């Protein structure tokens, strides 16, 4: 029999993902068809074409930061994907990080979000000990915004600091210079292990011909100043030169194919099984707008290998589900918010999506267990926060919440977070939001990230604003209050969407719910490249 509610949910989720896909298709155009055509006229591929050529056929490529910069910098013409295309993929059978400048977007210039995105990719490479390949084609810092990208700790210069740190860590870095590499950006390929250049298009210099002319009066063209021949035959800065991009990228493949074997963390993996439920069932679990309760165990059944889920403390702290399982064969510990409205042993109702004292206590203990057993953690977020009110406060909810936050913060095994629905307030922290160093963090189209729900936040801000107006002697009618409330609600809700979060890299990507199992598996595969797992040290907290 067809479940009408399930079908409605499925249609809504697929429509939500369709809206994401439509926006992605526009982002994939980069700077537009005209800019891409100019690349072709110079015998250059686009950033996405370069990555497609470089990666192994039929291998997974998990793009990171496609929505970076979305609807930002409109006064500057926008910055699709932050002016770079990047992600985690496979080259010559080796999992690696790839970062490619998109020259069609403002000549590949670096906006503030570009710097943040590139630093995030380097962070992924360092945390997981993955080789990193840079495909360089950039005009350098976007000068109109230089004060927001140049000098600070998380700005442009941090890139080169990370180059040096990765080299010291033994992480392979390869730079393929397919276009311009100017000013401070010139340090990136030279601080990599090997530098490859394309003749006629690739160039590296601290100052271009115009600046050289202005500074010292010397007339010189691009090729003689910093072209492939200059740097392979005279300066010795580059290691290889190639007549075209494909031969350059072929050499990158050759280098990757000859890398020695990498040590592993040794996370447990066996032959995978398909989930007990059909993969397509995952679309029908959440209601439209995530407005109705659902059983998180149904979602878990769509993700984990059949018959592998062992629930921890099943009858205690029921608003968080914890359990050991396997995803694509990998051993994992799952911490997930339960959205059902439940009864505790005392017969009292507990709201789904809220963290109570007993739930926080259970989750903290489970996280410590996974750390002791060296089992990676998967967080499935749909949380409205911690329980409030005098009863919870008197029971020590702050203490129990702090215990959970402490366990998450001090966890040493890899953490992968999926924001399925709500991610509000301190619940975001306790369930391993971006501030708590997940190796990877992804959002479904239904994700909402904010300090509190839109309705509550808008009413709180309305009270503050109306009180301030009345203090000035202004008369505020009910109609005016409603207009103010509608205005506040609209603005607040626009800042809670998955798009808003992804544009600012609070999450690595918005994913198709049907790909959740794959991105978790690829995340653990990446984390397995780093054999260094620190001893668990939880710090001090009240038990």
Coordinates of C-alpha atoms in Angstrom, one line a residue:
X1 CA 0.0 0.0 0.0
X2 CA 1.3 3.5 -0.9
X3 CA 2.0 5.7 2.1
X4 CA 0.6 9.1 1.2
X5 CA 2.6 10.9 3.9
X6 CA 5.8 9.3 2.8
X7 CA 5.2 10.2 -0.9
X8 CA 4.5 13.8 0.1
X9 CA 7.8 13.9 2.1
X10 CA 9.7 12.3 -0.8
X11 CA 8.3 14.9 -3.3
X12 CA 9.2 17.8 -1.0
X13 CA 12.8 16.6 -0.4
X14 CA 13.4 15.9 -4.1
X15 CA 12.0 19.4 -4.9
X16 CA 14.4 20.9 -2.3
X17 CA 17.3 19.1 -3.9
X18 CA 16.2 20.2 -7.3
X19 CA 16.4 23.8 -6.2
X20 CA 19.9 23.1 -5.0
X21 CA 20.8 21.5 -8.3
X22 CA 19.5 24.5 -10.2
X23 CA 21.7 26.9 -8.2
X24 CA 24.7 24.6 -8.6
X25 CA 24.2 24.5 -12.4
X26 CA 24.5 28.3 -12.4
X27 CA 27.5 28.2 -10.1
X28 CA 29.2 25.6 -12.4
X29 CA 29.2 28.2 -15.2
X30 CA 31.7 30.2 -13.2
X31 CA 32.3 33.6 -14.8
X32 CA 29.9 32.8 -17.7
X33 CA 30.1 31.5 -21.2
X34 CA 32.0 34.4 -22.6
X35 CA 34.8 34.0 -20.1
X36 CA 34.9 30.3 -20.7
X37 CA 35.2 30.9 -24.5
X38 CA 38.2 33.2 -23.9
X39 CA 39.8 30.3 -22.1
X40 CA 39.3 28.1 -25.1
X41 CA 40.7 30.7 -27.4
X42 CA 43.9 30.5 -25.4
X43 CA 44.0 26.7 -25.6
X44 CA 43.0 26.5 -21.9
X45 CA 40.5 24.3 -20.1
X46 CA 38.1 25.6 -17.5
X47 CA 38.8 24.7 -13.8
X48 CA 36.1 22.0 -13.8
X49 CA 37.4 20.5 -17.1
X50 CA 40.9 20.3 -15.6
X51 CA 39.7 18.5 -12.5
X52 CA 37.6 16.1 -14.6
X53 CA 40.6 15.3 -16.8
X54 CA 42.9 14.8 -13.8
X55 CA 40.7 12.5 -11.7
X56 CA 40.4 8.8 -12.2
X57 CA 37.3 7.8 -14.3
X58 CA 34.3 6.5 -12.4
X59 CA 35.8 7.4 -9.0
X60 CA 34.1 9.6 -6.4
X61 CA 34.9 13.3 -6.3
X62 CA 33.4 15.1 -3.3
X63 CA 33.3 18.8 -4.1
X64 CA 34.0 21.1 -1.2
X65 CA 32.7 24.7 -1.1
X66 CA 30.7 24.9 -4.4
X67 CA 28.4 27.4 -2.6
X68 CA 31.3 29.5 -1.2
X69 CA 30.5 33.1 -1.8
X70 CA 26.9 32.4 -2.9
X71 CA 25.0 35.7 -3.1
X72 CA 28.0 37.5 -1.6
X73 CA 30.0 40.4 -3.1
X74 CA 27.1 41.4 -5.4
X75 CA 28.4 44.9 -5.6
X76 CA 31.6 43.4 -7.1
X77 CA 29.8 41.2 -9.6
X78 CA 29.8 38.1 -7.4
X79 CA 32.3 35.3 -6.9
X80 CA 30.8 31.9 -7.9
X81 CA 32.3 29.0 -5.9
X82 CA 34.7 31.5 -4.3
X83 CA 36.7 31.7 -7.5
X84 CA 38.0 28.1 -7.1
X85 CA 36.9 24.6 -7.7
X86 CA 38.0 22.1 -5.1
X87 CA 37.4 18.8 -3.4
X88 CA 38.6 15.3 -2.5
X89 CA 39.0 12.8 -5.3
X90 CA 41.3 10.1 -6.7
X91 CA 44.3 10.6 -9.0
X92 CA 46.2 7.5 -10.1
X93 CA 44.4 5.6 -7.4
X94 CA 45.5 7.9 -4.6
X95 CA 42.9 9.9 -2.6
X96 CA 43.9 13.6 -2.6
X97 CA 42.8 17.1 -2.3
X98 CA 42.5 19.2 -5.5
X99 CA 42.3 23.0 -5.6
X100 CA 41.9 24.7 -9.0
X101 CA 41.6 28.5 -9.5
X102 CA 38.7 29.5 -11.8
X103 CA 40.2 32.1 -14.1
X104 CA 36.7 32.9 -15.5
X105 CA 35.8 34.5 -12.2
X106 CA 37.6 37.9 -12.0
X107 CA 40.7 36.3 -13.6
X108 CA 41.0 33.9 -10.7
X109 CA 41.5 36.8 -8.2
X110 CA 41.2 36.0 -4.5
X111 CA 38.2 37.4 -2.6
X112 CA 38.0 37.0 1.2
X113 CA 35.9 33.8 0.8
X114 CA 38.5 32.5 -1.6
X115 CA 41.1 32.6 1.1
X116 CA 38.8 31.0 3.6
X117 CA 38.0 28.2 1.1
X118 CA 41.6 27.5 0.2
X119 CA 42.6 27.4 3.9
X120 CA 39.8 24.9 4.5
X121 CA 41.1 22.6 1.7
X122 CA 44.6 22.9 3.2
X123 CA 43.2 22.0 6.6
X124 CA 41.5 18.9 5.1
X125 CA 44.9 17.9 3.6
X126 CA 46.7 18.4 6.9
X127 CA 44.2 16.8 9.1
X128 CA 43.9 13.7 6.9
X129 CA 47.5 13.6 5.6
X130 CA 46.3 13.7 2.0
X131 CA 48.4 14.8 -1.0
X132 CA 47.3 18.1 -2.4
X133 CA 47.3 19.3 -6.0
X134 CA 47.1 23.0 -6.9
X135 CA 46.0 23.9 -10.4
X136 CA 47.2 27.5 -10.5
X137 CA 45.6 30.2 -12.7
X138 CA 45.1 33.4 -10.7
X139 CA 45.7 37.1 -10.9
X140 CA 46.3 37.3 -7.1
X141 CA 44.5 39.3 -4.5
X142 CA 41.3 41.1 -5.5
X143 CA 42.6 44.6 -4.8
X144 CA 39.3 46.4 -4.1
X145 CA 39.0 44.1 -1.0
X146 CA 42.7 43.8 -0.1
X147 CA 42.1 44.9 3.5
X148 CA 39.9 41.8 4.0
X149 CA 42.2 39.2 2.5
X150 CA 45.8 40.3 2.9
X151 CA 47.2 40.6 6.5
X152 CA 45.4 38.6 9.1
X153 CA 45.9 35.1 10.5
X154 CA 43.2 33.5 8.3
X155 CA 44.0 35.6 5.2
X156 CA 46.0 35.1 2.1
X157 CA 49.5 34.8 3.7
X158 CA 48.3 31.8 5.8
X159 CA 48.3 29.8 2.6
X160 CA 52.1 29.9 2.3
X161 CA 52.6 29.2 6.0
X162 CA 50.5 26.1 5.4
X163 CA 52.7 25.2 2.4
X164 CA 55.7 25.2 4.7
X165 CA 53.9 23.3 7.5
X166 CA 52.6 20.6 5.1
X167 CA 56.1 20.2 3.7
X168 CA 57.5 19.6 7.2
X169 CA 54.7 17.1 7.8
X170 CA 55.7 15.1 4.7
X171 CA 52.4 15.9 2.8
X172 CA 53.0 15.8 -1.0
X173 CA 52.2 19.1 -2.7
X174 CA 52.1 19.4 -6.5
X175 CA 51.5 22.7 -8.4
X176 CA 50.5 22.7 -12.0
X177 CA 50.8 26.3 -13.3
X178 CA 48.3 26.6 -16.2
X179 CA 48.0 30.4 -16.2
X180 CA 49.1 33.4 -14.3
X181 CA 50.7 33.2 -10.9
X182 CA 51.3 36.7 -9.7
X183 CA 52.8 38.6 -6.7
X184 CA 52.4 36.9 -3.3
X185 CA 50.6 34.0 -5.1
X186 CA 53.9 33.2 -6.8
X187 CA 55.1 31.6 -3.5
X188 CA 52.5 28.8 -3.6
X189 CA 53.9 26.8 -6.5
X190 CA 57.5 27.4 -5.4
X191 CA 56.7 26.2 -1.9
X192 CA 55.2 23.0 -3.3
X193 CA 57.3 19.9 -3.8
X194 CA 57.1 20.0 -7.6
X195 CA 56.1 22.7 -10.0
X196 CA 54.9 22.1 -13.5
X197 CA 54.3 24.9 -16.1
X198 CA 52.4 25.1 -19.4
X199 CA 54.3 26.9 -22.1
X200 CA 52.7 30.1 -23.5
X201 CA 50.1 30.3 -20.7
X202 CA 51.8 29.5 -17.4
X203 CA 53.7 32.4 -15.8
X204 CA 55.2 33.1 -12.3
X205 CA 56.5 36.4 -11.1
X206 CA 56.3 38.8 -8.2
X207 CA 55.5 41.7 -10.4
X208 CA 54.1 41.7 -13.9
X209 CA 55.5 43.6 -16.9
X210 CA 53.4 46.8 -16.2
X211 CA 54.6 47.0 -12.6
X212 CA 58.2 46.3 -13.6
X213 CA 58.0 49.1 -16.1
X214 CA 56.5 51.5 -13.5
X215 CA 59.0 50.4 -10.7
X216 CA 62.3 50.2 -12.5
X217 CA 61.6 51.3 -16.1
X218 CA 62.4 47.9 -17.6
X219 CA 60.5 46.8 -20.7
X220 CA 59.9 43.0 -20.8
X221 CA 57.2 40.7 -21.9
X222 CA 55.4 38.0 -19.8
X223 CA 57.3 35.0 -21.3
X224 CA 60.8 36.5 -20.8
X225 CA 59.9 37.7 -17.3
X226 CA 58.3 34.6 -15.9
X227 CA 57.2 32.1 -18.5
X228 CA 57.8 28.3 -18.5
X229 CA 61.1 28.5 -20.5
X230 CA 62.5 31.2 -18.2
X231 CA 61.7 29.2 -15.0
X232 CA 62.9 25.8 -16.3
X233 CA 66.0 27.0 -18.2
X234 CA 67.2 30.1 -16.4
X235 CA 65.8 30.6 -12.8
X236 CA 65.4 26.9 -12.1
X237 CA 62.3 27.6 -10.2
X238 CA 60.0 25.2 -12.1
X239 CA 60.7 21.5 -12.6
X240 CA 58.9 20.7 -15.8
X241 CA 57.4 22.5 -18.9
X242 CA 54.8 21.2 -21.2
X243 CA 53.3 22.3 -24.6
X244 CA 49.7 22.0 -23.4
X245 CA 47.6 21.5 -20.3
X246 CA 46.7 17.8 -20.9
X247 CA 50.4 16.8 -21.0
X248 CA 51.0 18.8 -17.9
X249 CA 48.2 17.1 -16.0
X250 CA 49.3 13.7 -17.4
X251 CA 52.7 14.3 -15.6
X252 CA 50.8 15.1 -12.4
X253 CA 49.1 11.7 -12.8
X254 CA 52.6 10.1 -13.3
X255 CA 53.9 11.7 -10.1
X256 CA 50.9 10.6 -8.1
X257 CA 51.3 7.0 -9.4
X258 CA 54.8 6.8 -8.1
X259 CA 54.1 7.9 -4.5
X260 CA 55.1 5.5 -1.8
X261 CA 52.4 3.7 0.2
X262 CA 50.9 5.9 3.0
X263 CA 50.6 4.6 6.6
X264 CA 47.0 4.2 7.8
X265 CA 45.2 4.9 11.0
X266 CA 43.8 1.4 10.8
X267 CA 40.1 2.1 11.3
X268 CA 38.1 -1.1 11.2
X269 CA 36.6 -2.0 7.8
X270 CA 35.0 -5.2 6.5
X271 CA 33.2 -6.1 3.3
X272 CA 30.3 -3.6 3.0
X273 CA 26.6 -4.6 2.9
X274 CA 23.8 -2.6 1.5
X275 CA 21.4 -0.9 4.0
X276 CA 18.4 -2.8 5.2
X277 CA 16.1 -0.1 3.6
X278 CA 16.3 1.1 0.1
X279 CA 18.5 4.0 -0.5
X280 CA 15.6 6.0 -2.0
X281 CA 13.7 5.7 1.2
X282 CA 15.9 8.4 2.7
X283 CA 13.9 11.0 0.8
X284 CA 10.6 10.3 2.4
X285 CA 11.5 10.5 6.1
X286 CA 11.5 14.3 6.8
X287 CA 8.3 16.2 6.3
X288 CA 8.1 19.4 4.1
X289 CA 9.7 22.1 6.2
X290 CA 10.7 19.5 8.8
X291 CA 7.6 20.4 10.7
X292 CA 6.6 16.9 11.9
X293 CA 8.3 14.4 14.2
X294 CA 10.0 11.4 12.6
X295 CA 12.0 8.4 13.8
X296 CA 15.7 9.0 13.4
X297 CA 16.1 5.2 13.4
X298 CA 14.4 5.1 10.0
X299 CA 17.0 7.4 8.6
X300 CA 19.8 5.4 10.2
X301 CA 18.4 2.3 8.6
X302 CA 18.9 3.9 5.2
X303 CA 22.6 4.7 5.9
X304 CA 24.1 1.8 7.8
X305 CA 25.0 -1.7 6.6
X306 CA 22.2 -4.1 7.1
X307 CA 22.0 -5.6 10.6
X308 CA 25.0 -3.7 11.9
X309 CA 23.4 -1.1 14.2
X310 CA 23.8 -1.9 17.9
X311 CA 22.0 0.8 20.0
X312 CA 23.7 2.1 23.1
X313 CA 21.6 2.7 26.3
X314 CA 18.5 2.2 24.2
X315 CA 16.1 2.9 27.1
X316 CA 17.9 5.9 28.6
X317 CA 18.2 9.5 27.3
X318 CA 15.9 8.8 24.4
X319 CA 16.1 12.2 22.6
X320 CA 19.6 11.3 21.5
X321 CA 20.2 8.0 19.7
X322 CA 23.7 6.5 20.1
X323 CA 25.0 3.2 18.6
X324 CA 27.8 1.3 16.9
X325 CA 27.3 0.5 13.3
X326 CA 29.0 0.1 9.9
X327 CA 28.7 2.4 6.9
X328 CA 30.1 1.0 3.7
X329 CA 32.0 -1.5 5.8
X330 CA 33.6 1.1 8.1
X331 CA 33.0 0.8 11.8
X332 CA 31.4 4.0 13.1
X333 CA 29.8 5.4 16.2
X334 CA 26.5 7.3 15.5
X335 CA 25.2 10.2 17.6
X336 CA 21.9 11.4 16.3
X337 CA 19.1 13.6 17.6
X338 CA 15.7 11.8 17.9
X339 CA 12.8 13.8 16.6
X340 CA 10.0 11.6 18.0
X341 CA 7.9 12.9 20.9
X342 CA 8.7 10.4 23.6
X343 CA 7.8 9.4 27.1
X344 CA 10.5 8.8 29.8
X345 CA 10.3 6.1 32.5
X346 CA 8.2 8.5 34.7
X347 CA 5.6 8.8 31.9
X348 CA 6.6 12.4 31.2
X349 CA 6.6 13.7 27.6
X350 CA 10.0 14.6 26.1
X351 CA 10.1 16.8 23.0
X352 CA 12.0 15.4 20.0
X353 CA 15.1 17.3 18.9
X354 CA 15.7 18.7 22.4
X355 CA 18.7 17.6 24.4
X356 CA 17.8 16.7 28.0
X357 CA 20.1 15.9 31.0
X358 CA 20.0 12.2 30.5
X359 CA 20.5 12.5 26.7
X360 CA 23.6 14.6 27.2
X361 CA 25.0 12.3 29.8
X362 CA 24.5 9.2 27.5
X363 CA 26.0 10.9 24.4
X364 CA 29.1 12.1 26.4
X365 CA 29.7 8.6 27.7
X366 CA 29.2 7.0 24.2
X367 CA 31.7 9.5 22.6
X368 CA 34.3 8.6 25.2
X369 CA 33.7 4.9 24.5
X370 CA 34.3 5.5 20.7
X371 CA 37.5 7.4 21.4
X372 CA 38.7 4.5 23.6
X373 CA 37.9 2.0 20.9
X374 CA 39.3 4.2 18.0
X375 CA 36.0 4.3 16.2
X376 CA 35.2 7.3 14.0
X377 CA 32.1 9.3 15.0
X378 CA 29.2 10.3 12.8
X379 CA 26.8 13.1 14.1
X380 CA 23.4 13.4 12.6
X381 CA 22.1 16.8 13.6
X382 CA 18.4 17.8 13.9
X383 CA 18.5 19.6 17.2
X384 CA 16.6 22.6 18.6
X385 CA 18.9 23.0 21.6
X386 CA 19.1 22.0 25.3
X387 CA 15.9 21.8 27.4
X388 CA 15.2 25.1 29.3
X389 CA 13.1 26.0 32.3
X390 CA 13.5 25.8 36.1
X391 CA 13.3 22.0 36.2
X392 CA 16.1 21.5 33.8
X393 CA 18.2 24.2 35.4
X394 CA 17.7 22.8 38.9
X395 CA 18.7 19.3 37.5
X396 CA 21.9 20.7 36.2
X397 CA 21.4 20.9 32.4
X398 CA 24.3 23.3 32.1
X399 CA 26.6 20.8 33.8
X400 CA 25.4 17.9 31.6
X401 CA 25.5 20.0 28.5
X402 CA 29.1 21.1 29.4
X403 CA 30.0 17.4 29.8
X404 CA 28.8 16.6 26.3
X405 CA 30.5 19.7 24.8
X406 CA 33.7 18.7 26.6
X407 CA 33.6 15.2 25.2
X408 CA 33.0 16.5 21.7
X409 CA 35.8 19.1 22.0
X410 CA 38.4 16.6 23.3
X411 CA 37.4 13.8 21.0
X412 CA 40.5 12.5 19.1
X413 CA 38.9 10.2 16.6
X414 CA 37.6 11.7 13.3
X415 CA 34.2 13.3 13.4
X416 CA 31.9 13.6 10.4
X417 CA 28.8 15.8 10.8
X418 CA 25.6 15.7 8.7
X419 CA 23.1 18.6 9.4
X420 CA 19.9 16.9 8.5
X421 CA 17.5 19.5 9.8
X422 CA 17.7 22.0 12.6
X423 CA 21.0 23.0 14.2
X424 CA 20.1 25.6 16.8
X425 CA 22.0 27.2 19.6
X426 CA 24.3 25.2 21.9
X427 CA 22.8 22.1 20.2
X428 CA 25.0 23.0 17.2
X429 CA 28.1 22.8 19.5
X430 CA 27.1 19.7 21.3
X431 CA 26.4 17.8 18.1
X432 CA 29.8 18.8 16.6
X433 CA 29.1 21.9 14.5
X434 CA 31.9 23.6 12.5
X435 CA 33.5 25.1 15.6
X436 CA 34.2 21.7 17.0
X437 CA 36.5 20.5 14.2
X438 CA 34.6 17.9 12.3
X439 CA 36.9 16.4 9.6
X440 CA 34.0 17.0 7.2
X441 CA 30.6 18.7 7.7
X442 CA 27.7 18.5 5.2
X443 CA 24.2 19.8 5.1
X444 CA 21.0 18.5 3.6
X445 CA 18.9 21.0 1.7
X446 CA 16.6 21.0 4.7
X447 CA 19.3 22.2 7.1
X448 CA 18.8 25.3 9.2
X449 CA 21.6 26.7 11.3
X450 CA 21.0 29.6 13.8
X451 CA 21.2 30.6 17.4
X452 CA 17.5 29.7 17.8
X453 CA 14.5 29.0 15.6
X454 CA 13.2 31.8 13.4
X455 CA 9.8 32.3 15.2
X456 CA 11.4 32.5 18.6
X457 CA 14.2 34.7 17.5
X458 CA 11.9 37.1 15.6
X459 CA 9.6 37.5 18.6
X460 CA 12.5 38.1 20.9
X461 CA 14.0 40.8 18.6
X462 CA 10.5 42.3 18.2
X463 CA 10.1 42.7 22.0
X464 CA 13.5 44.5 22.2
X465 CA 12.8 46.8 19.2
X466 CA 9.3 47.7 20.4
X467 CA 10.5 48.3 23.9
X468 CA 13.1 50.7 22.6
X469 CA 10.6 52.6 20.5
X470 CA 8.2 52.9 23.4
X471 CA 11.0 54.2 25.6
X472 CA 11.4 57.0 23.2
X473 CA 7.7 57.9 23.5
X474 CA 6.6 56.3 20.2
X475 CA 3.2 54.7 19.9
X476 CA 3.4 51.3 18.2
X477 CA 0.1 49.9 16.8
X478 CA -0.6 46.2 16.4
X479 CA -0.4 46.7 12.7
X480 CA 3.1 48.3 13.0
X481 CA 4.2 45.5 15.3
X482 CA 3.1 42.9 12.7
X483 CA 5.1 44.7 9.9
X484 CA 8.2 44.8 12.1
X485 CA 7.8 41.2 13.0
X486 CA 7.4 40.1 9.3
X487 CA 10.4 42.2 8.4
X488 CA 12.5 40.6 11.2
X489 CA 11.3 37.1 10.4
X490 CA 12.1 37.4 6.7
X491 CA 15.6 38.6 7.4
X492 CA 16.3 36.1 10.1
X493 CA 14.9 33.1 8.1
X494 CA 17.1 34.1 5.1
X495 CA 20.2 33.7 7.4
X496 CA 19.3 30.3 8.6
X497 CA 19.2 28.4 5.3
X498 CA 21.6 25.8 4.1
X499 CA 22.6 28.2 1.3
X500 CA 23.6 30.9 3.7
X501 CA 25.6 28.4 5.8
X502 CA 27.3 27.0 2.7
X503 CA 28.2 30.4 1.2
X504 CA 30.2 31.2 4.4
X505 CA 31.7 27.7 4.6
X506 CA 29.9 26.8 7.9
X507 CA 29.4 23.5 6.1
X508 CA 31.6 22.0 3.4
X509 CA 28.8 21.4 1.0
X510 CA 25.0 20.9 0.6
X511 CA 24.6 17.3 -0.4
X512 CA 21.9 15.2 -2.0
X513 CA 20.5 13.1 0.9
X514 CA 20.9 10.1 -1.2
X515 CA 24.7 10.7 -1.2
X516 CA 25.0 10.8 2.6
X517 CA 26.4 7.2 2.9
X518 CA 29.0 7.9 0.2
X519 CA 30.3 11.2 1.7
X520 CA 30.6 9.6 5.1
X521 CA 32.5 6.6 3.7
X522 CA 34.8 8.9 1.7
X523 CA 35.4 11.0 4.7
X524 CA 36.5 8.0 6.8
X525 CA 38.7 6.8 4.0
X526 CA 40.4 10.2 4.0
X527 CA 40.7 10.2 7.8
X528 CA 42.3 6.8 7.6
X529 CA 45.4 8.3 5.9
X530 CA 46.4 10.0 9.2
X531 CA 47.9 7.4 11.5
X532 CA 48.4 9.8 14.3
X533 CA 45.6 9.6 16.9
X534 CA 46.3 11.4 20.1
X535 CA 45.5 9.8 23.5
X536 CA 42.1 10.7 24.8
X537 CA 42.3 13.5 27.3
X538 CA 38.8 14.7 28.3
X539 CA 39.8 17.5 30.6
X540 CA 37.9 18.3 33.8
X541 CA 34.1 18.3 34.1
X542 CA 31.5 17.5 36.7
X543 CA 30.2 14.0 36.4

